[in-house]
PDB file of C-alpha atoms in Angstrom:
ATOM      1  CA  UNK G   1      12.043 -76.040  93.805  1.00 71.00           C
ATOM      2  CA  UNK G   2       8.331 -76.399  93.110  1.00 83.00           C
ATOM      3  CA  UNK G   3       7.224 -75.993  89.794  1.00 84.00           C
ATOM      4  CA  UNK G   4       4.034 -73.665  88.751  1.00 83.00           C
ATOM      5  CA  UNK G   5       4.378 -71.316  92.036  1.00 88.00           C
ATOM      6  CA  UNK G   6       5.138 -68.308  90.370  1.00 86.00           C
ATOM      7  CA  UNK G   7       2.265 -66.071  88.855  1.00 89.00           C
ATOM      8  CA  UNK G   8       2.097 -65.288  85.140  1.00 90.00           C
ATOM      9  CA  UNK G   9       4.445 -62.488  84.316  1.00 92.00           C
ATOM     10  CA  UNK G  10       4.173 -60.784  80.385  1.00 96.00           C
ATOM     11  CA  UNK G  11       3.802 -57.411  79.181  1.00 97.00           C
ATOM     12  CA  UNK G  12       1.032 -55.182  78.769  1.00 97.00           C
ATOM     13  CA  UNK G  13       0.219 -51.986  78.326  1.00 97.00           C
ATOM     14  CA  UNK G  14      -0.688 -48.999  80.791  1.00 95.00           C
ATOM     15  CA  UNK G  15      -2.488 -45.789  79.482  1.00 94.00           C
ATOM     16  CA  UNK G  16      -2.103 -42.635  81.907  1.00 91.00           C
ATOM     17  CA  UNK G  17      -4.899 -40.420  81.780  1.00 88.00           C
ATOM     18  CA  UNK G  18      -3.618 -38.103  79.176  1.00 89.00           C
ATOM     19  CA  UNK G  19      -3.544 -40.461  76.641  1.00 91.00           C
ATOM     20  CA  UNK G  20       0.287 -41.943  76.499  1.00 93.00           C
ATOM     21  CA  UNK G  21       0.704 -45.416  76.568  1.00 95.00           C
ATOM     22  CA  UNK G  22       3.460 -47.464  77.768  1.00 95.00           C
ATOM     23  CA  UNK G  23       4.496 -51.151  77.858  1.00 97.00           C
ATOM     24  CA  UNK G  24       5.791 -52.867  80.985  1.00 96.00           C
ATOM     25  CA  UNK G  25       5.717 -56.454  82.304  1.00 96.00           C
ATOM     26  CA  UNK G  26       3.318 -57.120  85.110  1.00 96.00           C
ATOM     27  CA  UNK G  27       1.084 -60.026  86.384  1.00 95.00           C
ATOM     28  CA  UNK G  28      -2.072 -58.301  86.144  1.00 94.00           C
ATOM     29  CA  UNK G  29      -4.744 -59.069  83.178  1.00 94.00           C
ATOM     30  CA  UNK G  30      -3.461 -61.102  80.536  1.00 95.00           C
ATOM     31  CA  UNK G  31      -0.866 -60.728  77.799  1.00 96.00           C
ATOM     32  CA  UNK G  32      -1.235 -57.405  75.934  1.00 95.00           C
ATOM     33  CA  UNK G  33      -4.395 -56.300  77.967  1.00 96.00           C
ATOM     34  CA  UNK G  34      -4.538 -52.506  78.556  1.00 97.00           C
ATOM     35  CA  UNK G  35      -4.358 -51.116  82.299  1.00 95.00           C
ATOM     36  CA  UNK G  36      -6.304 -48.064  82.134  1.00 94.00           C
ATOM     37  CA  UNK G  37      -5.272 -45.215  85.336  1.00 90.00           C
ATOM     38  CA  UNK G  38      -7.294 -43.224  86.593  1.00 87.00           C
ATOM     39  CA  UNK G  39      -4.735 -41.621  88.942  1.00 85.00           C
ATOM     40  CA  UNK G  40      -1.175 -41.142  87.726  1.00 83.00           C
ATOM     41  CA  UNK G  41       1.771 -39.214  88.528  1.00 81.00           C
ATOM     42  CA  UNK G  42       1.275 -36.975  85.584  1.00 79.00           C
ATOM     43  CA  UNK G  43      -1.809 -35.805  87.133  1.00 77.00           C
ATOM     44  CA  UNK G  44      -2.378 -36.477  90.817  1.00 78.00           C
ATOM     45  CA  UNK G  45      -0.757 -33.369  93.237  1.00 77.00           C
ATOM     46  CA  UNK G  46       1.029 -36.111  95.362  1.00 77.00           C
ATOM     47  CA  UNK G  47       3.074 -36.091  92.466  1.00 76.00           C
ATOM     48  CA  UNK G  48       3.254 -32.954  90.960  1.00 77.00           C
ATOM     49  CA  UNK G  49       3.293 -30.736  93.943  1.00 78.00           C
ATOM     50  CA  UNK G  50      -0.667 -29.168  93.320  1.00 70.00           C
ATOM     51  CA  UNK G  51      -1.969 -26.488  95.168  1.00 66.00           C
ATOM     52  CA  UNK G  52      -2.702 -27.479  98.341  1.00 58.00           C
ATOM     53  CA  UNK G  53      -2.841 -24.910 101.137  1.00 60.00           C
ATOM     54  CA  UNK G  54      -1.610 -25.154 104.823  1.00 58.00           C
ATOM     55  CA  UNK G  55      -3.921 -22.656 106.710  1.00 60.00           C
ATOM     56  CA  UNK G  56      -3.542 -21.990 110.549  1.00 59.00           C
ATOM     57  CA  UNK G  57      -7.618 -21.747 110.483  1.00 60.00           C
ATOM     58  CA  UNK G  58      -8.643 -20.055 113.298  1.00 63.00           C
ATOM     59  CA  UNK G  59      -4.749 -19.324 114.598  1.00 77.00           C
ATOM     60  CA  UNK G  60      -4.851 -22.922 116.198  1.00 77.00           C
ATOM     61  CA  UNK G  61      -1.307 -21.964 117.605  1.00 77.00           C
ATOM     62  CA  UNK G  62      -2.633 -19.306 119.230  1.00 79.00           C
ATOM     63  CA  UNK G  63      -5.503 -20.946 120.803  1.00 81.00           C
ATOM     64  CA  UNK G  64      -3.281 -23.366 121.913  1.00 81.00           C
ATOM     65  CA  UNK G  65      -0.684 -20.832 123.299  1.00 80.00           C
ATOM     66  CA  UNK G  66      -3.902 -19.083 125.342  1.00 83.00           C
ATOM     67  CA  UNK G  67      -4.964 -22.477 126.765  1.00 84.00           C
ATOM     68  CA  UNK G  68      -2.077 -24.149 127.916  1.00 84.00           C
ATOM     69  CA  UNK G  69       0.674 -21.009 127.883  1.00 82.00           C
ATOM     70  CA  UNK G  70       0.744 -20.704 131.267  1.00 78.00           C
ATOM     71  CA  UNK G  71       1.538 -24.457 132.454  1.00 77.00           C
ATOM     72  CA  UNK G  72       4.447 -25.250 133.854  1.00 75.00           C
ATOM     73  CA  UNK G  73       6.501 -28.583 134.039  1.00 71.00           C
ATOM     74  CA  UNK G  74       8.757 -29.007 136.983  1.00 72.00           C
ATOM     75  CA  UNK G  75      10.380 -31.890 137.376  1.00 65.00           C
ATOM     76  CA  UNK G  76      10.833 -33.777 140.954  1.00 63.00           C
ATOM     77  CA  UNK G  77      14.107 -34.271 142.798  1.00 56.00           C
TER      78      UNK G  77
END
């Protein structure tokens, strides 16, 4: 096996954005740097479900039922 292929892996520390720090090992920055989120699960709706809203603007299922309601698919025999 080939020596010095593997990337540097030590610990540092990651700050969420509500102030709580962790420590965890990682290969990004250098030994006891400070990763600093600006997105994190504690915050973004991905994660915490949010508010988002699914709206049928403009009743798109109707206008799709008045466009194409009437087509019909027959199949040959």
């Amino acid at each position: 096996m080939k020596t010095d292929t593997h990337p540097d892996y030590h610990m540092i520390k990651v700050q969420m954005t509500d102030g709580t720090v962790f420590e965890t090992r990682s290969t990004w920055g250098k030994e006891g740097d400070t990763l600093q989120l600006d997105i994190d699960p504690t915050a973004h709706p991905a994660w915490t479900g949010g508010s988002g809203k699914m709206l049928d603007t403009g009743g798109q299922v109707a206008r799709f039922n008045k466009r194409f309601g009437g087509l019909k698919l027959t199949g040959k025999k």
